[in-house]
Coordinates of C-alpha atoms and ligand atoms in Angstrom, one line a residue:
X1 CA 161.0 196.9 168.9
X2 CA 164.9 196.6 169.4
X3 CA 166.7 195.2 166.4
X4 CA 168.9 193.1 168.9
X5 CA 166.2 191.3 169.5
X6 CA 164.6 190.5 166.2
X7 CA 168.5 189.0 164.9
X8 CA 168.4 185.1 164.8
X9 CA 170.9 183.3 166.9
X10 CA 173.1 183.2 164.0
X11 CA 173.1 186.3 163.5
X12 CA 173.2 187.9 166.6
X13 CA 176.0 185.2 167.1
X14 CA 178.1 187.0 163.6
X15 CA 177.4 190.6 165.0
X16 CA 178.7 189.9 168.7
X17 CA 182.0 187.7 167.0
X18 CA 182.4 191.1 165.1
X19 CA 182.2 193.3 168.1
X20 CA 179.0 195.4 166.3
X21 CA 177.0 194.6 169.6
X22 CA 178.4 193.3 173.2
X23 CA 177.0 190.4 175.0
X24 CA 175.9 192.6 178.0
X25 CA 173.9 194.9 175.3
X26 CA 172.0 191.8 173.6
X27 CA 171.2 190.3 177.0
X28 CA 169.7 193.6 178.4
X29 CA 168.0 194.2 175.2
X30 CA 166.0 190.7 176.1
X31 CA 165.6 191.6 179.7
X32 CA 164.1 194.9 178.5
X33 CA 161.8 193.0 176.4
X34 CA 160.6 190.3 178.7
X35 CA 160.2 193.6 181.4
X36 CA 157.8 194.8 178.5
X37 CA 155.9 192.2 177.5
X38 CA 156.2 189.1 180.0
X39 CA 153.4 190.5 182.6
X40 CA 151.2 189.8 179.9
X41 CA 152.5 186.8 178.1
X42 CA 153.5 184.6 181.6
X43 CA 156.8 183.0 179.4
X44 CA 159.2 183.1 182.3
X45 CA 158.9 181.7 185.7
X46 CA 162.4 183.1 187.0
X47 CA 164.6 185.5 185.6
X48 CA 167.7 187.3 187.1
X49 CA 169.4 190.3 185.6
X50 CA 172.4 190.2 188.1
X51 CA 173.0 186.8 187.0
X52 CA 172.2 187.3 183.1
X53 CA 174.5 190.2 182.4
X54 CA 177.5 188.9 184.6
X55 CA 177.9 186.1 182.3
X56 CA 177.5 188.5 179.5
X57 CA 179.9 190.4 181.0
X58 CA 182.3 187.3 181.2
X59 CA 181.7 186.4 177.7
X60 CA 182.7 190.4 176.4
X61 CA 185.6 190.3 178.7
X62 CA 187.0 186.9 177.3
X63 CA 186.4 188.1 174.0
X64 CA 188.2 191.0 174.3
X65 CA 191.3 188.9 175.5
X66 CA 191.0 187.3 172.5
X67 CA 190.3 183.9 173.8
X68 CA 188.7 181.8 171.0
X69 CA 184.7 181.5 172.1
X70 CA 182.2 179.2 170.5
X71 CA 180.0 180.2 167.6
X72 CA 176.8 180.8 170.1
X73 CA 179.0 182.4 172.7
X74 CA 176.9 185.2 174.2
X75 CA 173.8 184.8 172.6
X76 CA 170.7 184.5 175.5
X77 CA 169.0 181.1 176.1
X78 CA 165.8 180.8 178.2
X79 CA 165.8 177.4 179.7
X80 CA 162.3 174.7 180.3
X81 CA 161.8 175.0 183.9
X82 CA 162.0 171.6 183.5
X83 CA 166.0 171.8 183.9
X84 CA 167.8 172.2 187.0
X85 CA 170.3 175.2 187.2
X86 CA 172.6 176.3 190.1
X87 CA 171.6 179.8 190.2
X88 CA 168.0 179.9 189.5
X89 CA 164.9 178.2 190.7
X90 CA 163.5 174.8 189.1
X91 CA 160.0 174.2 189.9
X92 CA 158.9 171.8 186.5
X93 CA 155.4 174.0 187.0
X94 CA 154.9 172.7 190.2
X95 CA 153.8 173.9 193.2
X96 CA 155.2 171.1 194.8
X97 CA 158.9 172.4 194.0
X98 CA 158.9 176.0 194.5
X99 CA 161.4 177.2 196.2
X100 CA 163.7 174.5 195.0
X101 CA 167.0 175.3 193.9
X102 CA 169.2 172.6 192.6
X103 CA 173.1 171.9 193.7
X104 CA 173.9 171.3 190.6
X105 CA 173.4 172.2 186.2
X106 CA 171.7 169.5 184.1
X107 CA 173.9 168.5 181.3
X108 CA 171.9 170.6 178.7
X109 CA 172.3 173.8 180.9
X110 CA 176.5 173.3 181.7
X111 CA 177.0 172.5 177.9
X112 CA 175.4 175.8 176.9
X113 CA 177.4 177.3 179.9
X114 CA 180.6 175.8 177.8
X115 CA 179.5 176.9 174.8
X116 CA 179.3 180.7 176.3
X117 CA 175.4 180.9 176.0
X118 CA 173.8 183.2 178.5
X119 CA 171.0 181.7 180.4
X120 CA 168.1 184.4 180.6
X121 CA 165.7 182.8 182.5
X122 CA 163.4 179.7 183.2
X123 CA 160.2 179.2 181.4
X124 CA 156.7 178.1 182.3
X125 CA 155.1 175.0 181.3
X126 CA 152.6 172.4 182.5
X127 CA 153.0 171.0 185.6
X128 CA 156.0 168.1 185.1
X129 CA 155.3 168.3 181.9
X130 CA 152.3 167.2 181.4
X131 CA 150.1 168.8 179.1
X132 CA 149.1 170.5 175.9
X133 CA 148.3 174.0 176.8
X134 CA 150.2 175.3 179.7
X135 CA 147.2 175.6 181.4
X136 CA 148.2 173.1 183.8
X137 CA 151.2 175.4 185.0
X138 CA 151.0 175.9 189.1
X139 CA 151.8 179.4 188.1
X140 CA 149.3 180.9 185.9
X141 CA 148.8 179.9 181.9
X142 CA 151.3 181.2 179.1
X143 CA 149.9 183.3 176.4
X144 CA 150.5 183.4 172.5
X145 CA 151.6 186.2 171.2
X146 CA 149.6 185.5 168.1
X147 CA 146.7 185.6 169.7
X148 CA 146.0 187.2 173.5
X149 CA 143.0 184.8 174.0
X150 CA 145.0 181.7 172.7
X151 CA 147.3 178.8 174.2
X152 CA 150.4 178.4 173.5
X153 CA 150.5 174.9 173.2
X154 CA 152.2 172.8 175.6
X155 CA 153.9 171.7 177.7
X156 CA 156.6 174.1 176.7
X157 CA 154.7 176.7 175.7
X158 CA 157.0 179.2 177.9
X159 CA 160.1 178.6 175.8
X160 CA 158.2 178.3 172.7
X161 CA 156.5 182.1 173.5
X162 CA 160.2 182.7 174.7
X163 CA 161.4 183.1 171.1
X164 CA 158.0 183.5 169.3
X165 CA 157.8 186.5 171.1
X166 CA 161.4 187.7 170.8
X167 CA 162.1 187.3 174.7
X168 CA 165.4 185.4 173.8
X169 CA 166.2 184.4 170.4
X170 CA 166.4 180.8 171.6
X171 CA 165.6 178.2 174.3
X172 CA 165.7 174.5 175.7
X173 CA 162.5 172.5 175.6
X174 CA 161.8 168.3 176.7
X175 CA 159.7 166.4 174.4
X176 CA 158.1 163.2 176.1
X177 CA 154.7 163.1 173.7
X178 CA 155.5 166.5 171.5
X179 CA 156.2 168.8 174.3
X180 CA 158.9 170.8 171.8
X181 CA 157.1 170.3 168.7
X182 CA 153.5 171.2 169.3
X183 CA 154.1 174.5 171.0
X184 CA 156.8 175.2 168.2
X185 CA 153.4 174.4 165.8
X186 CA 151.4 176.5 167.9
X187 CA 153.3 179.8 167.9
X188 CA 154.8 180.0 164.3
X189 CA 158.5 178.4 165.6
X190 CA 161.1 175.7 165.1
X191 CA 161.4 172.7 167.6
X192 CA 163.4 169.7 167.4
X193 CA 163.2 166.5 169.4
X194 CA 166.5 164.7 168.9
X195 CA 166.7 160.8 169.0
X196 CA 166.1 159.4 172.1
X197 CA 169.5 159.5 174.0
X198 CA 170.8 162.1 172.1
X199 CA 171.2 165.3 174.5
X200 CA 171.5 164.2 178.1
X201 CA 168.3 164.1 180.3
X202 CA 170.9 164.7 183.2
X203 CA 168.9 167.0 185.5
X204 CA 166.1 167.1 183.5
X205 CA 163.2 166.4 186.1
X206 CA 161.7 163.6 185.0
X207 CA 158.3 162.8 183.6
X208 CA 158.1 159.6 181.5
X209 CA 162.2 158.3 181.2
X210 CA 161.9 156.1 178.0
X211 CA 159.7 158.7 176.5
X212 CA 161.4 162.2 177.9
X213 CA 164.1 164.1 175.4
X214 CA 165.7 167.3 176.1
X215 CA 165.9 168.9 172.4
X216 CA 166.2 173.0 171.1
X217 CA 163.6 176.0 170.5
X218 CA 163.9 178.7 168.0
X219 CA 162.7 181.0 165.4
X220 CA 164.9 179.4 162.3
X221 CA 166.0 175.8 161.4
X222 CA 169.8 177.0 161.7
X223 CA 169.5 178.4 165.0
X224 CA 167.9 175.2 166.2
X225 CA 170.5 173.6 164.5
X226 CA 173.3 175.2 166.6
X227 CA 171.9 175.0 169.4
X228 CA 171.7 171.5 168.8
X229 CA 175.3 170.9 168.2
X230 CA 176.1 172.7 171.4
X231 CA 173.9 170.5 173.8
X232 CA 174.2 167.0 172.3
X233 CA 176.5 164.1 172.7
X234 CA 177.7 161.3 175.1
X235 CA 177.2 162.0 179.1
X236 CA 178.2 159.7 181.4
X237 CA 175.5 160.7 183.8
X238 CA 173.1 159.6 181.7
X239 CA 172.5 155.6 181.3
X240 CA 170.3 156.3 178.2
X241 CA 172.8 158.9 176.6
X242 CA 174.2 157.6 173.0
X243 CA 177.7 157.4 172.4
X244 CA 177.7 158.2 169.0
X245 CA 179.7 160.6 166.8
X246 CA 177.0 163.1 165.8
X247 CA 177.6 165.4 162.3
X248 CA 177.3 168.8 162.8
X249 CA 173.4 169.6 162.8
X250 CA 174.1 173.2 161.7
X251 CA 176.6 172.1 158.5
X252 CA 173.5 170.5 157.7
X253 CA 171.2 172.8 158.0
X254 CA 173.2 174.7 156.3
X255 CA 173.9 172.6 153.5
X256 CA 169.7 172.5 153.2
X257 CA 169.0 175.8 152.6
X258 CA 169.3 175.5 149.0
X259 CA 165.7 173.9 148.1
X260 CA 167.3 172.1 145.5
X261 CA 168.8 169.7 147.6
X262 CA 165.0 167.9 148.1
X263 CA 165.1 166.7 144.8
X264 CA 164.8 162.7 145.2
X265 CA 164.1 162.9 148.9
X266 CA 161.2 160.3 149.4
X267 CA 158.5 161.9 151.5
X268 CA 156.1 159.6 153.3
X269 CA 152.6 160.7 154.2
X270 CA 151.2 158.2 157.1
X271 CA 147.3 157.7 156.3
X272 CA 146.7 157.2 160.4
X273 CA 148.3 160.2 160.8
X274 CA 145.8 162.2 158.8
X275 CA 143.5 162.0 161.5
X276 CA 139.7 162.7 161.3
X277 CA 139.2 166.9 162.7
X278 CA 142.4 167.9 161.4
X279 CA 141.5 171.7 160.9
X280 CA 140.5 172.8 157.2
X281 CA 143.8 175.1 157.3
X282 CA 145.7 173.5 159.3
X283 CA 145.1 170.8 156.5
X284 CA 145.5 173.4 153.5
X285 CA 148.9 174.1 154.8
X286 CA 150.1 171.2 155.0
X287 CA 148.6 170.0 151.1
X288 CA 150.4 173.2 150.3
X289 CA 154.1 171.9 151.6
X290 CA 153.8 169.2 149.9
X291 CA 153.3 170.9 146.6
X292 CA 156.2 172.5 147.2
X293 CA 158.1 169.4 147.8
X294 CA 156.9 167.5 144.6
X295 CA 157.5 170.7 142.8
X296 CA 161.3 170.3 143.9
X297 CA 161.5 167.1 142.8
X298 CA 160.7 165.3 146.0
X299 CA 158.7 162.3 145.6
X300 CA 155.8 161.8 147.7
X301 CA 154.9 158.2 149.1
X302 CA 151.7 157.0 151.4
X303 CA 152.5 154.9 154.2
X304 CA 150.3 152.8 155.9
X305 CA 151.0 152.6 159.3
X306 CA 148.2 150.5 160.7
X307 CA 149.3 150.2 164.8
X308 CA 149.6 154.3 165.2
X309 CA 145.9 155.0 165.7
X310 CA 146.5 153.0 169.2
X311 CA 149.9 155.2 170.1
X312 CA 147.6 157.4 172.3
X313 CA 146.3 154.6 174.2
X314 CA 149.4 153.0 174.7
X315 CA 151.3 156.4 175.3
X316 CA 148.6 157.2 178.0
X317 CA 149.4 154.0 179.9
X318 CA 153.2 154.2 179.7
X319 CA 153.2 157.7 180.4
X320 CA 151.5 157.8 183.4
X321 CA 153.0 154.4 184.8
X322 CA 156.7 155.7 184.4
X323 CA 155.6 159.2 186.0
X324 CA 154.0 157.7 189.0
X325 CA 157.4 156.4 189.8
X326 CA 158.9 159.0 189.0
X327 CA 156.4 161.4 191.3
X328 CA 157.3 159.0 194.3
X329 CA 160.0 161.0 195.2
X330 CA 158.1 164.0 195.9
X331 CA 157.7 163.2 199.4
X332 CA 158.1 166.0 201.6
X333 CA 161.4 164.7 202.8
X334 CA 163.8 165.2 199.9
X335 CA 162.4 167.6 197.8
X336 CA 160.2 171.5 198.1
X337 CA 156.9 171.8 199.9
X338 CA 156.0 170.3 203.5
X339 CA 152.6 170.7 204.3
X340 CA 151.4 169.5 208.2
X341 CA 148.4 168.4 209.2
X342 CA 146.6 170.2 212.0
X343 CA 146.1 167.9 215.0
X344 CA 149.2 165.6 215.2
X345 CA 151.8 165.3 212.4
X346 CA 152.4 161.1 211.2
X347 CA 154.9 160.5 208.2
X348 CA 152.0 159.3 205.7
X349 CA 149.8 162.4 207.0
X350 CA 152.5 164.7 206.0
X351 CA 153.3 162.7 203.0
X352 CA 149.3 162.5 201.9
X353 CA 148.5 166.5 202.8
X354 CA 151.6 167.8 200.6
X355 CA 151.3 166.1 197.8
X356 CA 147.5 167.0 197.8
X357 CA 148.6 170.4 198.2
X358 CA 151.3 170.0 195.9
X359 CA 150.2 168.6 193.1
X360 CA 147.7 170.1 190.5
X361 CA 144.3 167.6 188.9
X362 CA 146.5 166.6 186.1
X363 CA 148.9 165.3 187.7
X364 CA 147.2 163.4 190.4
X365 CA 144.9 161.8 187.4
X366 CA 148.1 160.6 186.1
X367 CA 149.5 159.2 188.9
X368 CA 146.2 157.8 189.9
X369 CA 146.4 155.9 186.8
X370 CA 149.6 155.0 186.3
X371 CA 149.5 153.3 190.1
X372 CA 146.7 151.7 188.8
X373 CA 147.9 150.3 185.5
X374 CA 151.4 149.4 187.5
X375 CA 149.4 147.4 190.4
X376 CA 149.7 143.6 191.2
X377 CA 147.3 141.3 188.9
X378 CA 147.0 144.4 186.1
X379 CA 150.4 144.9 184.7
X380 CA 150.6 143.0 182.1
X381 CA 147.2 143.6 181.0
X382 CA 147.9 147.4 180.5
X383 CA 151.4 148.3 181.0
X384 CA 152.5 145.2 179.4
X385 CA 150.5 145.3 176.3
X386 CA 150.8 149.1 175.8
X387 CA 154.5 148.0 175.7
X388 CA 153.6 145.8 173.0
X389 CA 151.8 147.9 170.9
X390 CA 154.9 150.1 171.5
X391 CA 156.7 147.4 169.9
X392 CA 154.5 147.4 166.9
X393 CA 154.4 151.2 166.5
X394 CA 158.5 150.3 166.1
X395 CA 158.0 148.3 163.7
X396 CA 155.1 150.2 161.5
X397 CA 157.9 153.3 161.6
X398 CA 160.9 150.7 159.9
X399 CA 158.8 149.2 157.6
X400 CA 157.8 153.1 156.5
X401 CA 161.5 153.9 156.4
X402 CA 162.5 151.0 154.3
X403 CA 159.9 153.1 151.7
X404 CA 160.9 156.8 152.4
X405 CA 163.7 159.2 153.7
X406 CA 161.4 161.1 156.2
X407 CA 157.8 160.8 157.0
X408 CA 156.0 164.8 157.1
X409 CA 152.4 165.2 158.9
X410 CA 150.6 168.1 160.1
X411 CA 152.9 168.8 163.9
X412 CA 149.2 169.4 165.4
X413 CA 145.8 169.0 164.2
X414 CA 144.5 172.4 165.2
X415 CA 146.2 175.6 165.4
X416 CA 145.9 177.6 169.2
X417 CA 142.9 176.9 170.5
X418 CA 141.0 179.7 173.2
X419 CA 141.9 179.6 177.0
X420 CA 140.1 177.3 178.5
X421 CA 138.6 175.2 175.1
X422 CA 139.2 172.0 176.9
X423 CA 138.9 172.4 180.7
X424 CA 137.4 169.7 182.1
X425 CA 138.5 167.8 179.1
X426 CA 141.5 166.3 179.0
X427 CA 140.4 164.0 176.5
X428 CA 140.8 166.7 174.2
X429 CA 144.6 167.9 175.2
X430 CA 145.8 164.2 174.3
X431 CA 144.4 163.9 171.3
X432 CA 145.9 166.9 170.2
X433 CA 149.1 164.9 170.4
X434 CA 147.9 161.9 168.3
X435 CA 150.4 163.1 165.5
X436 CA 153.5 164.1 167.7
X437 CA 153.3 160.9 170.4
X438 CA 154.7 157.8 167.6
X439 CA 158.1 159.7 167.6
X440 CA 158.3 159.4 171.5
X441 CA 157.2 155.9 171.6
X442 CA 159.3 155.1 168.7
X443 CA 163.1 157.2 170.0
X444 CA 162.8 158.9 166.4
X445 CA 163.7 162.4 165.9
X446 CA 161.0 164.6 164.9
X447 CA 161.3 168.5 163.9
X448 CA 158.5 171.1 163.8
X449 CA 158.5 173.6 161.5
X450 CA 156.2 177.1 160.9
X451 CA 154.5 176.8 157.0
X452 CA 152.0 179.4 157.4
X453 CA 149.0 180.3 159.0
X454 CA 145.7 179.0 158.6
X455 CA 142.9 180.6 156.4
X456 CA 140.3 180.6 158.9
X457 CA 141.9 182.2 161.8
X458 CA 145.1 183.6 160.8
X459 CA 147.0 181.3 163.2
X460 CA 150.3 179.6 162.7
X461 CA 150.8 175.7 161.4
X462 CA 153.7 173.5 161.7
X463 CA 154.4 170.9 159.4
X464 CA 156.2 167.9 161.6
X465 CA 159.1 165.7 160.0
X466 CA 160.5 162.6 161.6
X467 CA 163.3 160.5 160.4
X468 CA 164.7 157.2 161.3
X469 CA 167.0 157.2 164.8
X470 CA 170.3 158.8 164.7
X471 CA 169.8 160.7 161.1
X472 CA 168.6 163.9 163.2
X473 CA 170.6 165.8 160.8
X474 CA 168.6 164.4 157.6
X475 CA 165.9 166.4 159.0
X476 CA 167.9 170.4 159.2
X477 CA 169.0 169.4 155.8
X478 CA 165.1 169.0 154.4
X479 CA 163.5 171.4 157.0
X480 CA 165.8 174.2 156.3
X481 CA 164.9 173.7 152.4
X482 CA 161.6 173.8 153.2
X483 CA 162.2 176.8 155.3
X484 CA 163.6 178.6 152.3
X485 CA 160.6 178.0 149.9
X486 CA 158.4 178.9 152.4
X487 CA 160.3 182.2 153.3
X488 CA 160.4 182.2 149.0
X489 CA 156.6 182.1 148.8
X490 CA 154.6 185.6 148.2
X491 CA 151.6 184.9 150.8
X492 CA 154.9 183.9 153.5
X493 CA 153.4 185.4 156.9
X494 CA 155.6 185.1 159.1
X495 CA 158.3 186.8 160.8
X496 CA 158.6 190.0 158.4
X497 CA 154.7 190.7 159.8
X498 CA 155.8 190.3 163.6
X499 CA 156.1 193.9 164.4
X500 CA 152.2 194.2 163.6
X501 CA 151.8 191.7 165.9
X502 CA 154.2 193.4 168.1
X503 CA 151.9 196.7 168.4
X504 CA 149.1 194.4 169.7
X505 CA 150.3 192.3 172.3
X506 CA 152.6 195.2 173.4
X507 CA 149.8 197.5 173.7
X508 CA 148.3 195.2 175.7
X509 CA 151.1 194.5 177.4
X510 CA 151.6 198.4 178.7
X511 CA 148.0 198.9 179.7
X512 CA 148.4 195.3 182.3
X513 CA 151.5 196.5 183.7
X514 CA 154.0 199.6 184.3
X515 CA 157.3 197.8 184.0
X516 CA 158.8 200.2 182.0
Ligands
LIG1 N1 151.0 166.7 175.8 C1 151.6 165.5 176.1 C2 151.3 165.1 177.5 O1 150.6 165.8 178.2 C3 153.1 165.7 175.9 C4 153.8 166.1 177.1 C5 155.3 166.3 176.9 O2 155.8 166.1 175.8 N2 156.0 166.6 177.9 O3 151.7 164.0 178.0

């Protein structure tokens, strides 16, 4: 494997700021590696060289004038499909949108732009965003590189395989129930959803709006952390976006990597989030972390938090009421696919045939329900109350933080599961969430963070921290001292063993396809 490609951000970031390495060579050294090993891993749903390497190309030239760049500038990005880009595709996994191109850059995308980051394609993902698995893509499943035979977790399991397979050392992801942190969990990376309003969901296709957050992907808590910084803050195109003065996420980040700094940070461990079938390693891992908390000093408190065993319920309500408004708009008119009728073309016959072309079974059992729930005589019997119980979830998490500086769970209760486990069961997809959805419901930031790999399969766990609104940067400070005495630990599996990895999926990857 290239060693471009194994740098972190940061460092790729120090090597391109000392001229060691040009933009154009670390973006073809990804484009090489996604020609490699993306016919077998199903990551990206659009890539374009041309495009890639002229902004590199821009971003060498204006550092060779000696204009002053920002600290990511020319590092590649892969970008959720779920964001809308001038010059590629957006399709949010949906067959509905192929084809479309958008006029103009979601917020997230033009404030990387600024920042000099080099967009390197657009990753798969559920269909709008709804899912655990990437399954529900329009365009074919994502694969972990940990496992072949395994999800990647979802919904953004593109950009989390993105940088867990060093396609691009980082990417973009939206969280709306744990769409960033359970694929981070999943493939042994970092994810971060922000508070709720803090990165711009400005041409982010919607899915839920009170629920959806555009937040960072990577393979360190730093990177996240600067990639952070470089999306985030006030947009006027965005009703919901806070105008706050954010810290810099990476100063603290960097300020955490020294583990002493968790001595005296009050850790809270939710009972309801403890669930009944967390894994035996998935639960080991997470006993483990603590241990190496309390043994920094860290002082561990248990929280009862008696309204989150109904955040599912209530998330599956809201979810699906606020995305089958959203999906309205997918109409044939405005937006992608038109599919005609044979024998005589009405408006609601065109309307009816394309969006049962268009849309996959998930997302026609969402909207079903969510029209449903939203309908004359039943709102406020299911809407309405799951906005109640919304309300009390609120409440549970600021009672809990009058007790503890963070609150650390398990990110999912399994590690990847096969291809195909749950079809025909999307009972067991959402429930997969049960630990990542109180965040969204709540507007809380909540980071996801690789602690090793379970016993029994060898598979990757993420621990999951969540902090009260606004003190996003509480949680680089902990998570990248947790990331140290993990990295510090003898049995630590992780990125120093990908090249192993690396010999399996790429021999794999050369036998399915002659790319290169
Ligand atoms: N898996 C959850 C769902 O299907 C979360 C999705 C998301 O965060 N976009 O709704």
């Amino acid at each position: 494997m290239n060693d471009v490609i194994q740098l972190t951000a940061a460092e790729l970031a120090a090597r391109l700021t000392a001229g060691e390495v040009s933009s154009a060579e670390a973006t073809q050294a990804h484009l090489d590696r996604i020609a490699a090993v993306d016919g077998t891993l199903n990551a990206f749903l659009a890539t374009d060289a041309e495009i890639s390497l002229a902004a590199a190309r821009d971003i060498d030239a204006r550092r060779a004038s000696g204009e002053s760049l920002g600290e990511l500038a020319g590092v590649p990005l892969a970008i959720k499909d779920v964001l809308v880009t001038t010059d590629m595709p957006a399709t949010s996994g949906s067959k509905i949108l192929e084809g479309y191109r958008s006029p103009f850059d979601a917020t997230a995308v033009a404030r990387a732009r600024a920042a000099g980051l080099i967009p390197i394609g657009k990753t798969n993902m559920d269909e709008f965003a709804m899912g655990s698995s990437t399954e529900n893509s329009a365009y074919g499943p994502t694969l972990n590189p940990w496992k072949l035979d395994r999800v990647p977790g979802g919904s953004g399991g593109g950009s989390a395989v993105a940088v867990s397979a060093f396609e691009a050392p980082l990417a973009l992801g939206s969280d709306t129930g744990g769409s960033i942190r359970q694929p981070a969990a999943l493939t042994g990376t970092v994810g971060m959803k922000p508070t709720y309003g803090g990165v711009s969901r400005y041409g982010a296709i919607a899915l839920a709006s009170s629920l959806d957050q555009i937040g960072p992907c990577a393979r360190t808590v730093l990177d996240t952390a600067l990639l952070h910084d470089a999306i985030s803050g006030h947009d006027r195109h965005d009703s919901t976006s806070l105008d706050f003065a954010w810290p810099s996420m990476a100063a603290a980040a960097r300020s955490g990597a020294d583990p002493a700094t968790l001595a005296g940070l009050r850790v809270g461990v939710v009972k309801q989030l403890m669930i009944d079938g967390v894994q035996s390693g998935v639960q080991a891992r997470f006993e483990q972390a603590l241990d190496l908390l309390t043994a920094q000093g860290a002082e561990i408190v248990e929280i009862d938090a008696p309204h989150f065993e109904y955040a599912v319920a209530a998330y599956y309500l809201i979810l699906p009421a606020e995305a089958s408004s959203n999906l309205a708009k997918y109409d044939s008119v405005r937006f992608g696919l038109r599919v005609t009728p044979q024998g005589g073309a009405t408006v609601e016959g065109v309307m009816s045939e394309t969006r049962a072309a268009g849309f996959g079974a998930e997302v026609k059992r969402r909207i079903i329900l969510g029209t449903y729930a939203l309908s004359a005589g039943y709102y406020d019997a299911y809407y309405g109350s799951a906005q109640q119980v919304r309300t009390l979830i609120q409440r549970d998490f600021a009672a809990a933080f009058d007790q503890v500086d963070v609150i650390a769970s398990p990110t999912a209760p399994t590690t990847a599961w096969a291809l195909g486990a749950h079809s025909g069961d999307p009972m067991r997809d959402y429930l997969n969430d049960a630990t990542t959805i109180p965040a969204n419901l709540a507007g809380i930031p909540g980071i996801s963070l690789p602690i090793g790999t379970a016993s029994e399969d060898g598979l990757p766990v993420g621990l999951q921290l969540m902090a009260p609104a606004f003190e996003d940067a509480r949680l680089y400070r902990a998570g990248s001292a947790i990331e140290q005495l993990i990295a510090d630990r003898d049995d630590a599996p992780f990125w120093t063993q990908a090249p192993e990895l690396d010999a399996a999926f790429l021999a794999t990857a050369q036998t399915g396809k002659a790319t290169n």
